[in-house]
């Protein structure tokens, strides 16, 4: 199947999102227990920020971030696969995007240095823009 190589980094980022889901709950549930927070007390997840250690919230924030810009990545990768342009340089760009997003996650979930996070986010956004440009060139 020509152009389908780009689906490998798509699945890799989907899998990474689930890794972050596990990491989020592996830290959040014990922290809630230690803080005496009952499940219904978390109806307003925004309030958890003041009740849980910020290191616990970092994982949840990143999990949410993996549902923002990456949705554009999934869409553009599928478009490139459909039009037969999901191999070669586009696949390399897709893997670069995934690598940058994984690094972004690790930084945010551990040391949470905003300057580093922003740099990784900006680089991943440039890669995403290149993929969108290539998709645009292919369909228009």
PDB file of C-alpha atoms in Angstrom:
ATOM      1  CA  UNK A   1       0.000   0.000   0.000  1.00  0.00           C
ATOM      2  CA  UNK A   2       1.702   3.122  -1.261  1.00  0.00           C
ATOM      3  CA  UNK A   3       1.774   6.107   1.057  1.00  0.00           C
ATOM      4  CA  UNK A   4       0.747   4.297   4.219  1.00  0.00           C
ATOM      5  CA  UNK A   5       4.118   4.474   6.025  1.00  0.00           C
ATOM      6  CA  UNK A   6       2.979   7.712   7.665  1.00  0.00           C
ATOM      7  CA  UNK A   7       0.409   5.755   9.648  1.00  0.00           C
ATOM      8  CA  UNK A   8       3.189   4.218  11.777  1.00  0.00           C
ATOM      9  CA  UNK A   9       4.025   7.510  13.538  1.00  0.00           C
ATOM     10  CA  UNK A  10       0.283   8.143  13.900  1.00  0.00           C
ATOM     11  CA  UNK A  11      -0.119   4.882  15.815  1.00  0.00           C
ATOM     12  CA  UNK A  12       3.041   5.632  17.803  1.00  0.00           C
ATOM     13  CA  UNK A  13       1.637   8.977  18.980  1.00  0.00           C
ATOM     14  CA  UNK A  14      -1.696   7.363  19.785  1.00  0.00           C
ATOM     15  CA  UNK A  15       0.159   4.784  21.889  1.00  0.00           C
ATOM     16  CA  UNK A  16       2.202   7.526  23.592  1.00  0.00           C
ATOM     17  CA  UNK A  17      -1.028   9.306  24.497  1.00  0.00           C
ATOM     18  CA  UNK A  18      -2.141   6.143  26.280  1.00  0.00           C
ATOM     19  CA  UNK A  19       1.221   5.959  28.089  1.00  0.00           C
ATOM     20  CA  UNK A  20       0.540   9.468  29.366  1.00  0.00           C
ATOM     21  CA  UNK A  21      -2.984   8.402  30.392  1.00  0.00           C
ATOM     22  CA  UNK A  22      -1.531   5.583  32.512  1.00  0.00           C
ATOM     23  CA  UNK A  23       1.154   7.871  33.974  1.00  0.00           C
ATOM     24  CA  UNK A  24      -1.476  10.500  34.782  1.00  0.00           C
ATOM     25  CA  UNK A  25      -3.697   8.112  36.728  1.00  0.00           C
ATOM     26  CA  UNK A  26      -0.783   6.245  38.302  1.00  0.00           C
ATOM     27  CA  UNK A  27       0.172   9.532  39.974  1.00  0.00           C
ATOM     28  CA  UNK A  28      -3.231  11.221  40.313  1.00  0.00           C
ATOM     29  CA  UNK A  29      -5.149   8.452  42.085  1.00  0.00           C
ATOM     30  CA  UNK A  30      -2.544   7.928  44.860  1.00  0.00           C
ATOM     31  CA  UNK A  31      -2.230  11.706  45.291  1.00  0.00           C
ATOM     32  CA  UNK A  32      -6.008  12.040  45.602  1.00  0.00           C
ATOM     33  CA  UNK A  33      -6.039   9.251  48.180  1.00  0.00           C
ATOM     34  CA  UNK A  34      -3.249  10.920  50.196  1.00  0.00           C
ATOM     35  CA  UNK A  35      -5.110  14.249  50.058  1.00  0.00           C
ATOM     36  CA  UNK A  36      -8.389  12.643  51.159  1.00  0.00           C
ATOM     37  CA  UNK A  37     -10.118  13.615  47.914  1.00  0.00           C
ATOM     38  CA  UNK A  38     -13.095  11.422  47.080  1.00  0.00           C
ATOM     39  CA  UNK A  39     -13.933  10.712  43.410  1.00  0.00           C
ATOM     40  CA  UNK A  40     -16.997  13.004  43.467  1.00  0.00           C
ATOM     41  CA  UNK A  41     -14.831  15.806  44.861  1.00  0.00           C
ATOM     42  CA  UNK A  42     -13.115  15.832  41.455  1.00  0.00           C
ATOM     43  CA  UNK A  43     -16.223  16.801  39.493  1.00  0.00           C
ATOM     44  CA  UNK A  44     -14.544  20.135  38.860  1.00  0.00           C
ATOM     45  CA  UNK A  45     -11.128  19.021  37.626  1.00  0.00           C
ATOM     46  CA  UNK A  46      -9.940  22.621  37.688  1.00  0.00           C
ATOM     47  CA  UNK A  47     -10.237  22.581  41.477  1.00  0.00           C
ATOM     48  CA  UNK A  48      -7.821  19.653  41.642  1.00  0.00           C
ATOM     49  CA  UNK A  49      -5.020  22.052  40.747  1.00  0.00           C
ATOM     50  CA  UNK A  50      -5.210  23.626  44.185  1.00  0.00           C
ATOM     51  CA  UNK A  51      -5.631  20.295  45.966  1.00  0.00           C
ATOM     52  CA  UNK A  52      -2.945  18.150  44.336  1.00  0.00           C
ATOM     53  CA  UNK A  53       0.792  18.688  44.007  1.00  0.00           C
ATOM     54  CA  UNK A  54       1.679  20.500  40.803  1.00  0.00           C
ATOM     55  CA  UNK A  55       3.919  17.611  39.687  1.00  0.00           C
ATOM     56  CA  UNK A  56       0.791  15.440  39.612  1.00  0.00           C
ATOM     57  CA  UNK A  57      -1.086  18.033  37.576  1.00  0.00           C
ATOM     58  CA  UNK A  58       1.737  18.259  35.023  1.00  0.00           C
ATOM     59  CA  UNK A  59       0.879  14.788  33.716  1.00  0.00           C
ATOM     60  CA  UNK A  60      -2.808  15.661  33.390  1.00  0.00           C
ATOM     61  CA  UNK A  61      -1.980  18.925  31.643  1.00  0.00           C
ATOM     62  CA  UNK A  62       0.195  17.079  29.167  1.00  0.00           C
ATOM     63  CA  UNK A  63      -2.461  14.455  28.532  1.00  0.00           C
ATOM     64  CA  UNK A  64      -4.803  17.318  27.634  1.00  0.00           C
ATOM     65  CA  UNK A  65      -2.149  18.875  25.400  1.00  0.00           C
ATOM     66  CA  UNK A  66      -1.927  15.595  23.490  1.00  0.00           C
ATOM     67  CA  UNK A  67      -5.536  16.196  22.429  1.00  0.00           C
ATOM     68  CA  UNK A  68      -4.867  19.635  20.958  1.00  0.00           C
ATOM     69  CA  UNK A  69      -2.299  20.132  18.152  1.00  0.00           C
ATOM     70  CA  UNK A  70      -1.824  16.394  17.618  1.00  0.00           C
ATOM     71  CA  UNK A  71      -5.387  16.223  16.294  1.00  0.00           C
ATOM     72  CA  UNK A  72      -4.165  18.284  13.336  1.00  0.00           C
ATOM     73  CA  UNK A  73      -1.290  15.842  12.938  1.00  0.00           C
ATOM     74  CA  UNK A  74      -3.670  12.883  12.786  1.00  0.00           C
ATOM     75  CA  UNK A  75      -5.803  14.611  10.167  1.00  0.00           C
ATOM     76  CA  UNK A  76      -2.921  15.676   7.939  1.00  0.00           C
ATOM     77  CA  UNK A  77      -1.249  12.267   8.177  1.00  0.00           C
ATOM     78  CA  UNK A  78      -4.452  10.553   7.093  1.00  0.00           C
ATOM     79  CA  UNK A  79      -4.859  13.010   4.205  1.00  0.00           C
ATOM     80  CA  UNK A  80      -1.278  12.344   3.093  1.00  0.00           C
ATOM     81  CA  UNK A  81      -1.849   8.587   3.321  1.00  0.00           C
ATOM     82  CA  UNK A  82      -5.077   8.787   1.312  1.00  0.00           C
ATOM     83  CA  UNK A  83      -3.475  10.800  -1.493  1.00  0.00           C
ATOM     84  CA  UNK A  84      -0.447   8.496  -1.617  1.00  0.00           C
ATOM     85  CA  UNK A  85       2.008  11.033  -0.163  1.00  0.00           C
ATOM     86  CA  UNK A  86       2.578   9.358   3.197  1.00  0.00           C
ATOM     87  CA  UNK A  87       6.057   8.030   2.631  1.00  0.00           C
ATOM     88  CA  UNK A  88       9.613   9.284   2.293  1.00  0.00           C
ATOM     89  CA  UNK A  89      10.183  12.808   3.560  1.00  0.00           C
ATOM     90  CA  UNK A  90       6.632  13.151   4.868  1.00  0.00           C
ATOM     91  CA  UNK A  91       7.081  10.044   6.993  1.00  0.00           C
ATOM     92  CA  UNK A  92      10.380  11.428   8.275  1.00  0.00           C
ATOM     93  CA  UNK A  93       8.611  14.658   9.195  1.00  0.00           C
ATOM     94  CA  UNK A  94       5.859  12.675  10.915  1.00  0.00           C
ATOM     95  CA  UNK A  95       8.395  10.753  13.010  1.00  0.00           C
ATOM     96  CA  UNK A  96      10.102  14.044  13.876  1.00  0.00           C
ATOM     97  CA  UNK A  97       6.746  15.413  15.025  1.00  0.00           C
ATOM     98  CA  UNK A  98       6.134  12.363  17.210  1.00  0.00           C
ATOM     99  CA  UNK A  99       9.639  12.527  18.684  1.00  0.00           C
ATOM    100  CA  UNK A 100       9.246  16.205  19.527  1.00  0.00           C
ATOM    101  CA  UNK A 101       5.838  15.604  21.124  1.00  0.00           C
ATOM    102  CA  UNK A 102       7.208  12.728  23.215  1.00  0.00           C
ATOM    103  CA  UNK A 103      10.094  14.929  24.369  1.00  0.00           C
ATOM    104  CA  UNK A 104       7.600  17.711  25.144  1.00  0.00           C
ATOM    105  CA  UNK A 105       5.600  15.252  27.259  1.00  0.00           C
ATOM    106  CA  UNK A 106       8.634  14.055  29.170  1.00  0.00           C
ATOM    107  CA  UNK A 107       9.766  17.610  29.899  1.00  0.00           C
ATOM    108  CA  UNK A 108       6.295  18.729  30.972  1.00  0.00           C
ATOM    109  CA  UNK A 109       5.640  15.666  33.111  1.00  0.00           C
ATOM    110  CA  UNK A 110       9.000  15.771  34.916  1.00  0.00           C
ATOM    111  CA  UNK A 111      10.848  19.107  35.153  1.00  0.00           C
ATOM    112  CA  UNK A 112       8.218  21.294  33.435  1.00  0.00           C
ATOM    113  CA  UNK A 113      10.633  23.990  32.279  1.00  0.00           C
ATOM    114  CA  UNK A 114       8.486  26.268  30.126  1.00  0.00           C
ATOM    115  CA  UNK A 115      11.338  27.522  27.923  1.00  0.00           C
ATOM    116  CA  UNK A 116      12.263  23.952  26.972  1.00  0.00           C
ATOM    117  CA  UNK A 117       8.618  22.952  26.533  1.00  0.00           C
ATOM    118  CA  UNK A 118       7.943  25.962  24.326  1.00  0.00           C
ATOM    119  CA  UNK A 119      10.988  25.257  22.164  1.00  0.00           C
ATOM    120  CA  UNK A 120       9.859  21.670  21.615  1.00  0.00           C
ATOM    121  CA  UNK A 121       6.285  22.801  20.966  1.00  0.00           C
ATOM    122  CA  UNK A 122       7.429  25.451  18.481  1.00  0.00           C
ATOM    123  CA  UNK A 123       9.640  22.975  16.614  1.00  0.00           C
ATOM    124  CA  UNK A 124       6.833  20.418  16.485  1.00  0.00           C
ATOM    125  CA  UNK A 125       4.494  23.121  15.184  1.00  0.00           C
ATOM    126  CA  UNK A 126       6.930  23.980  12.377  1.00  0.00           C
ATOM    127  CA  UNK A 127       7.078  20.295  11.424  1.00  0.00           C
ATOM    128  CA  UNK A 128       3.282  20.156  11.494  1.00  0.00           C
ATOM    129  CA  UNK A 129       3.103  23.234   9.264  1.00  0.00           C
ATOM    130  CA  UNK A 130       5.413  21.535   6.759  1.00  0.00           C
ATOM    131  CA  UNK A 131       3.155  18.467   6.704  1.00  0.00           C
ATOM    132  CA  UNK A 132       0.088  20.660   6.197  1.00  0.00           C
ATOM    133  CA  UNK A 133       1.867  22.509   3.377  1.00  0.00           C
ATOM    134  CA  UNK A 134       2.721  19.196   1.699  1.00  0.00           C
ATOM    135  CA  UNK A 135      -0.870  18.017   2.055  1.00  0.00           C
ATOM    136  CA  UNK A 136      -2.105  21.268   0.584  1.00  0.00           C
ATOM    137  CA  UNK A 137       0.254  20.929  -2.367  1.00  0.00           C
ATOM    138  CA  UNK A 138      -0.987  17.383  -2.921  1.00  0.00           C
ATOM    139  CA  UNK A 139      -4.713  18.100  -2.824  1.00  0.00           C
ATOM    140  CA  UNK A 140      -4.794  21.494  -4.507  1.00  0.00           C
TER     141      UNK A 140
END
